[in-house]
Amino acid sequence: MADPVPLDPPLEGRCLCGAVTVSLREAKPGIEACHCDMCRRWTGGTFFSLHGVAPDAFTLSGEDAVNRYASSDWAERASCARCGSALWYSFRPAGTFSFMAGLFDLPASWPLDEQIFIDEMPPHNALAADTPKKTGAEVIAEARAAGFSFD
């Protein structure tokens, strides 16, 4: 996976109705796919995101239309209260945001660079991309090794 890079001009994104907009000044030039049960229920399929975005790397407009949901002790998910578009997943211990890739018109050069929670992926969600694939246990182990707790 790539490290975050400055984006000039910023990458602009929006929900379906445009009430919420996101301007990214820095991001990793790649897309992560999460196959976990919660992401599938939340988005209706695989959650494709720009992942690990620092809170100081973006500007959000339309905060009054953001519906926040604490989906676990360590995560927040947000959607537009007006149109229902999923907006982001935030990993609270790290303070990072994973924005829905579909909010943005992404450069064609940004690859799908990782799939996570592949052990929870239903057969119909299999992706053709040859990417690193991690189980949920592997993702949790990496987070714990980095000092995060899920207890």
PDB file of C-alpha atoms in Angstrom:
ATOM      1  CA  MET A   1       0.000   0.000   0.000  1.00  0.00           C
ATOM      2  CA  ALA A   2       1.111   3.481  -0.789  1.00  0.00           C
ATOM      3  CA  ASP A   3       1.771   6.236   1.734  1.00  0.00           C
ATOM      4  CA  PRO A   4      -0.443   9.342   1.702  1.00  0.00           C
ATOM      5  CA  VAL A   5       0.489  11.924  -0.924  1.00  0.00           C
ATOM      6  CA  PRO A   6      -0.493  15.592  -1.238  1.00  0.00           C
ATOM      7  CA  LEU A   7      -3.298  16.176  -3.732  1.00  0.00           C
ATOM      8  CA  ASP A   8      -3.101  19.406  -5.701  1.00  0.00           C
ATOM      9  CA  PRO A   9      -5.755  20.230  -6.618  1.00  0.00           C
ATOM     10  CA  PRO A  10      -7.648  18.530  -3.791  1.00  0.00           C
ATOM     11  CA  LEU A  11      -9.841  15.554  -4.629  1.00  0.00           C
ATOM     12  CA  GLU A  12     -13.485  16.621  -4.332  1.00  0.00           C
ATOM     13  CA  GLY A  13     -16.280  14.232  -3.392  1.00  0.00           C
ATOM     14  CA  ARG A  14     -19.940  14.404  -2.513  1.00  0.00           C
ATOM     15  CA  CYS A  15     -22.909  12.322  -1.462  1.00  0.00           C
ATOM     16  CA  LEU A  16     -25.704  11.526  -3.898  1.00  0.00           C
ATOM     17  CA  CYS A  17     -27.711  14.688  -3.145  1.00  0.00           C
ATOM     18  CA  GLY A  18     -24.665  16.951  -2.688  1.00  0.00           C
ATOM     19  CA  ALA A  19     -25.588  18.030   0.856  1.00  0.00           C
ATOM     20  CA  VAL A  20     -22.273  16.656   2.158  1.00  0.00           C
ATOM     21  CA  THR A  21     -19.002  17.379   0.371  1.00  0.00           C
ATOM     22  CA  VAL A  22     -15.465  16.236   1.133  1.00  0.00           C
ATOM     23  CA  SER A  23     -12.270  17.869  -0.072  1.00  0.00           C
ATOM     24  CA  LEU A  24      -9.181  15.661   0.331  1.00  0.00           C
ATOM     25  CA  ARG A  25      -5.813  17.408   0.477  1.00  0.00           C
ATOM     26  CA  GLU A  26      -3.875  14.190   1.119  1.00  0.00           C
ATOM     27  CA  ALA A  27      -4.675  10.506   0.571  1.00  0.00           C
ATOM     28  CA  LYS A  28      -3.162   7.137  -0.249  1.00  0.00           C
ATOM     29  CA  PRO A  29      -3.504   6.638  -4.020  1.00  0.00           C
ATOM     30  CA  GLY A  30      -5.318   3.322  -3.785  1.00  0.00           C
ATOM     31  CA  ILE A  31      -8.556   1.662  -2.797  1.00  0.00           C
ATOM     32  CA  GLU A  32      -9.259  -0.861  -0.049  1.00  0.00           C
ATOM     33  CA  ALA A  33     -12.145  -3.329  -0.233  1.00  0.00           C
ATOM     34  CA  CYS A  34     -13.693  -4.540   3.022  1.00  0.00           C
ATOM     35  CA  HIS A  35     -15.842  -7.675   2.934  1.00  0.00           C
ATOM     36  CA  CYS A  36     -16.833  -7.753   6.638  1.00  0.00           C
ATOM     37  CA  ASP A  37     -20.414  -8.484   7.622  1.00  0.00           C
ATOM     38  CA  MET A  38     -20.999  -4.980   9.026  1.00  0.00           C
ATOM     39  CA  CYS A  39     -19.707  -3.191   5.910  1.00  0.00           C
ATOM     40  CA  ARG A  40     -21.846  -5.401   3.672  1.00  0.00           C
ATOM     41  CA  ARG A  41     -24.968  -4.662   5.725  1.00  0.00           C
ATOM     42  CA  TRP A  42     -24.144  -0.949   5.796  1.00  0.00           C
ATOM     43  CA  THR A  43     -23.364  -0.489   2.093  1.00  0.00           C
ATOM     44  CA  GLY A  44     -25.253  -3.397   0.530  1.00  0.00           C
ATOM     45  CA  GLY A  45     -22.021  -4.921  -0.762  1.00  0.00           C
ATOM     46  CA  THR A  46     -18.284  -4.610  -0.548  1.00  0.00           C
ATOM     47  CA  PHE A  47     -17.107  -1.347   1.069  1.00  0.00           C
ATOM     48  CA  PHE A  48     -14.641   0.276  -1.338  1.00  0.00           C
ATOM     49  CA  SER A  49     -12.779   3.108   0.358  1.00  0.00           C
ATOM     50  CA  LEU A  50      -9.944   5.578   0.366  1.00  0.00           C
ATOM     51  CA  HIS A  51      -8.484   4.417   3.648  1.00  0.00           C
ATOM     52  CA  GLY A  52      -6.377   5.810   6.468  1.00  0.00           C
ATOM     53  CA  VAL A  53      -7.161   9.482   5.803  1.00  0.00           C
ATOM     54  CA  ALA A  54      -5.954  11.691   8.655  1.00  0.00           C
ATOM     55  CA  PRO A  55      -8.438  14.186  10.131  1.00  0.00           C
ATOM     56  CA  ASP A  56      -6.261  17.135   9.093  1.00  0.00           C
ATOM     57  CA  ALA A  57      -6.096  15.910   5.478  1.00  0.00           C
ATOM     58  CA  PHE A  58      -9.669  16.788   4.510  1.00  0.00           C
ATOM     59  CA  THR A  59     -12.369  19.427   4.801  1.00  0.00           C
ATOM     60  CA  LEU A  60     -16.011  18.501   5.275  1.00  0.00           C
ATOM     61  CA  SER A  61     -18.967  20.687   4.291  1.00  0.00           C
ATOM     62  CA  GLY A  62     -22.591  20.011   5.132  1.00  0.00           C
ATOM     63  CA  GLU A  63     -21.947  18.743   8.652  1.00  0.00           C
ATOM     64  CA  ASP A  64     -25.626  19.367   9.504  1.00  0.00           C
ATOM     65  CA  ALA A  65     -26.578  16.589   7.053  1.00  0.00           C
ATOM     66  CA  VAL A  66     -24.161  14.010   8.519  1.00  0.00           C
ATOM     67  CA  ASN A  67     -25.690  11.152  10.488  1.00  0.00           C
ATOM     68  CA  ARG A  68     -23.072   9.467  12.709  1.00  0.00           C
ATOM     69  CA  TYR A  69     -23.476   5.945  14.060  1.00  0.00           C
ATOM     70  CA  ALA A  70     -21.210   4.223  16.594  1.00  0.00           C
ATOM     71  CA  SER A  71     -21.213   0.747  15.052  1.00  0.00           C
ATOM     72  CA  SER A  72     -18.827  -0.621  17.703  1.00  0.00           C
ATOM     73  CA  ASP A  73     -16.663   0.580  20.579  1.00  0.00           C
ATOM     74  CA  TRP A  74     -13.875   1.400  18.104  1.00  0.00           C
ATOM     75  CA  ALA A  75     -15.704   2.525  14.965  1.00  0.00           C
ATOM     76  CA  GLU A  76     -18.023   5.211  13.680  1.00  0.00           C
ATOM     77  CA  ARG A  77     -19.882   5.086  10.394  1.00  0.00           C
ATOM     78  CA  ALA A  78     -21.452   8.118   8.793  1.00  0.00           C
ATOM     79  CA  SER A  79     -24.112   8.642   6.172  1.00  0.00           C
ATOM     80  CA  CYS A  80     -25.990  11.555   4.664  1.00  0.00           C
ATOM     81  CA  ALA A  81     -29.213  12.129   6.617  1.00  0.00           C
ATOM     82  CA  ARG A  82     -30.880  13.464   3.458  1.00  0.00           C
ATOM     83  CA  CYS A  83     -30.064  10.945   0.714  1.00  0.00           C
ATOM     84  CA  GLY A  84     -28.709   7.994   2.735  1.00  0.00           C
ATOM     85  CA  SER A  85     -25.326   7.819   1.009  1.00  0.00           C
ATOM     86  CA  ALA A  86     -22.681   6.046   3.078  1.00  0.00           C
ATOM     87  CA  LEU A  87     -19.868   8.551   3.675  1.00  0.00           C
ATOM     88  CA  TRP A  88     -17.117   7.118   5.857  1.00  0.00           C
ATOM     89  CA  TYR A  89     -15.931   4.580   8.360  1.00  0.00           C
ATOM     90  CA  SER A  90     -13.750   6.033  11.121  1.00  0.00           C
ATOM     91  CA  PHE A  91     -11.377   3.852  13.140  1.00  0.00           C
ATOM     92  CA  ARG A  92     -11.582   5.762  16.422  1.00  0.00           C
ATOM     93  CA  PRO A  93      -8.348   4.519  18.088  1.00  0.00           C
ATOM     94  CA  ALA A  94      -6.251   5.800  15.175  1.00  0.00           C
ATOM     95  CA  GLY A  95      -8.502   8.770  14.418  1.00  0.00           C
ATOM     96  CA  THR A  96      -8.454   7.906  10.708  1.00  0.00           C
ATOM     97  CA  PHE A  97     -11.242   7.977   8.132  1.00  0.00           C
ATOM     98  CA  SER A  98     -12.014   5.623   5.264  1.00  0.00           C
ATOM     99  CA  PHE A  99     -14.148   7.523   2.766  1.00  0.00           C
ATOM    100  CA  MET A 100     -16.421   5.729   0.330  1.00  0.00           C
ATOM    101  CA  ALA A 101     -14.530   5.573  -2.966  1.00  0.00           C
ATOM    102  CA  GLY A 102     -17.795   6.246  -4.806  1.00  0.00           C
ATOM    103  CA  LEU A 103     -17.953   9.783  -3.409  1.00  0.00           C
ATOM    104  CA  PHE A 104     -15.077  10.774  -5.702  1.00  0.00           C
ATOM    105  CA  ASP A 105     -14.209  10.721  -9.394  1.00  0.00           C
ATOM    106  CA  LEU A 106     -10.940   8.892  -8.830  1.00  0.00           C
ATOM    107  CA  PRO A 107      -7.954   8.829 -11.167  1.00  0.00           C
ATOM    108  CA  ALA A 108      -7.874   5.639 -13.266  1.00  0.00           C
ATOM    109  CA  SER A 109      -4.351   5.029 -11.975  1.00  0.00           C
ATOM    110  CA  TRP A 110      -5.552   4.397  -8.399  1.00  0.00           C
ATOM    111  CA  PRO A 111      -5.512   0.613  -7.963  1.00  0.00           C
ATOM    112  CA  LEU A 112      -7.480  -1.696  -5.755  1.00  0.00           C
ATOM    113  CA  ASP A 113      -4.558  -2.380  -3.423  1.00  0.00           C
ATOM    114  CA  GLU A 114      -5.981  -4.477  -0.590  1.00  0.00           C
ATOM    115  CA  GLN A 115      -8.968  -6.605   0.409  1.00  0.00           C
ATOM    116  CA  ILE A 116      -9.734  -7.222   4.073  1.00  0.00           C
ATOM    117  CA  PHE A 117     -12.040  -9.578   6.000  1.00  0.00           C
ATOM    118  CA  ILE A 118     -11.967 -11.969   3.049  1.00  0.00           C
ATOM    119  CA  ASP A 119     -13.036 -14.749   5.426  1.00  0.00           C
ATOM    120  CA  GLU A 120     -16.450 -13.031   5.654  1.00  0.00           C
ATOM    121  CA  MET A 121     -16.800 -12.501   1.895  1.00  0.00           C
ATOM    122  CA  PRO A 122     -19.706 -14.307   0.240  1.00  0.00           C
ATOM    123  CA  PRO A 123     -18.765 -16.113  -3.001  1.00  0.00           C
ATOM    124  CA  HIS A 124     -20.691 -13.620  -5.147  1.00  0.00           C
ATOM    125  CA  ASN A 125     -18.451 -10.777  -3.916  1.00  0.00           C
ATOM    126  CA  ALA A 126     -15.194 -12.299  -5.203  1.00  0.00           C
ATOM    127  CA  LEU A 127     -13.100  -9.681  -6.998  1.00  0.00           C
ATOM    128  CA  ALA A 128     -10.859 -10.417  -9.948  1.00  0.00           C
ATOM    129  CA  ALA A 129      -8.050  -8.097  -8.814  1.00  0.00           C
ATOM    130  CA  ASP A 130      -4.879  -9.815  -7.665  1.00  0.00           C
ATOM    131  CA  THR A 131      -4.389  -8.040  -4.342  1.00  0.00           C
ATOM    132  CA  PRO A 132      -3.157  -8.896  -0.884  1.00  0.00           C
ATOM    133  CA  LYS A 133      -6.006 -10.551   0.966  1.00  0.00           C
ATOM    134  CA  LYS A 134      -6.312 -10.610   4.757  1.00  0.00           C
ATOM    135  CA  THR A 135      -8.724 -12.389   7.052  1.00  0.00           C
ATOM    136  CA  GLY A 136     -10.545 -10.523   9.802  1.00  0.00           C
ATOM    137  CA  ALA A 137      -8.244 -12.183  12.334  1.00  0.00           C
ATOM    138  CA  GLU A 138      -5.184 -10.923  10.433  1.00  0.00           C
ATOM    139  CA  VAL A 139      -6.543  -7.355  10.355  1.00  0.00           C
ATOM    140  CA  ILE A 140      -7.317  -7.463  14.088  1.00  0.00           C
ATOM    141  CA  ALA A 141      -3.865  -8.954  14.829  1.00  0.00           C
ATOM    142  CA  GLU A 142      -2.185  -6.140  12.863  1.00  0.00           C
ATOM    143  CA  ALA A 143      -4.175  -3.535  14.790  1.00  0.00           C
ATOM    144  CA  ARG A 144      -3.313  -5.173  18.113  1.00  0.00           C
ATOM    145  CA  ALA A 145       0.360  -5.341  17.128  1.00  0.00           C
ATOM    146  CA  ALA A 146       0.116  -1.596  16.482  1.00  0.00           C
ATOM    147  CA  GLY A 147      -1.157  -1.132  20.040  1.00  0.00           C
ATOM    148  CA  PHE A 148      -4.930  -0.957  19.499  1.00  0.00           C
ATOM    149  CA  SER A 149      -7.355  -2.831  21.741  1.00  0.00           C
ATOM    150  CA  PHE A 150     -10.745  -4.286  20.863  1.00  0.00           C
ATOM    151  CA  ASP A 151     -11.657  -5.523  24.324  1.00  0.00           C
TER     152      ASP A 151
END
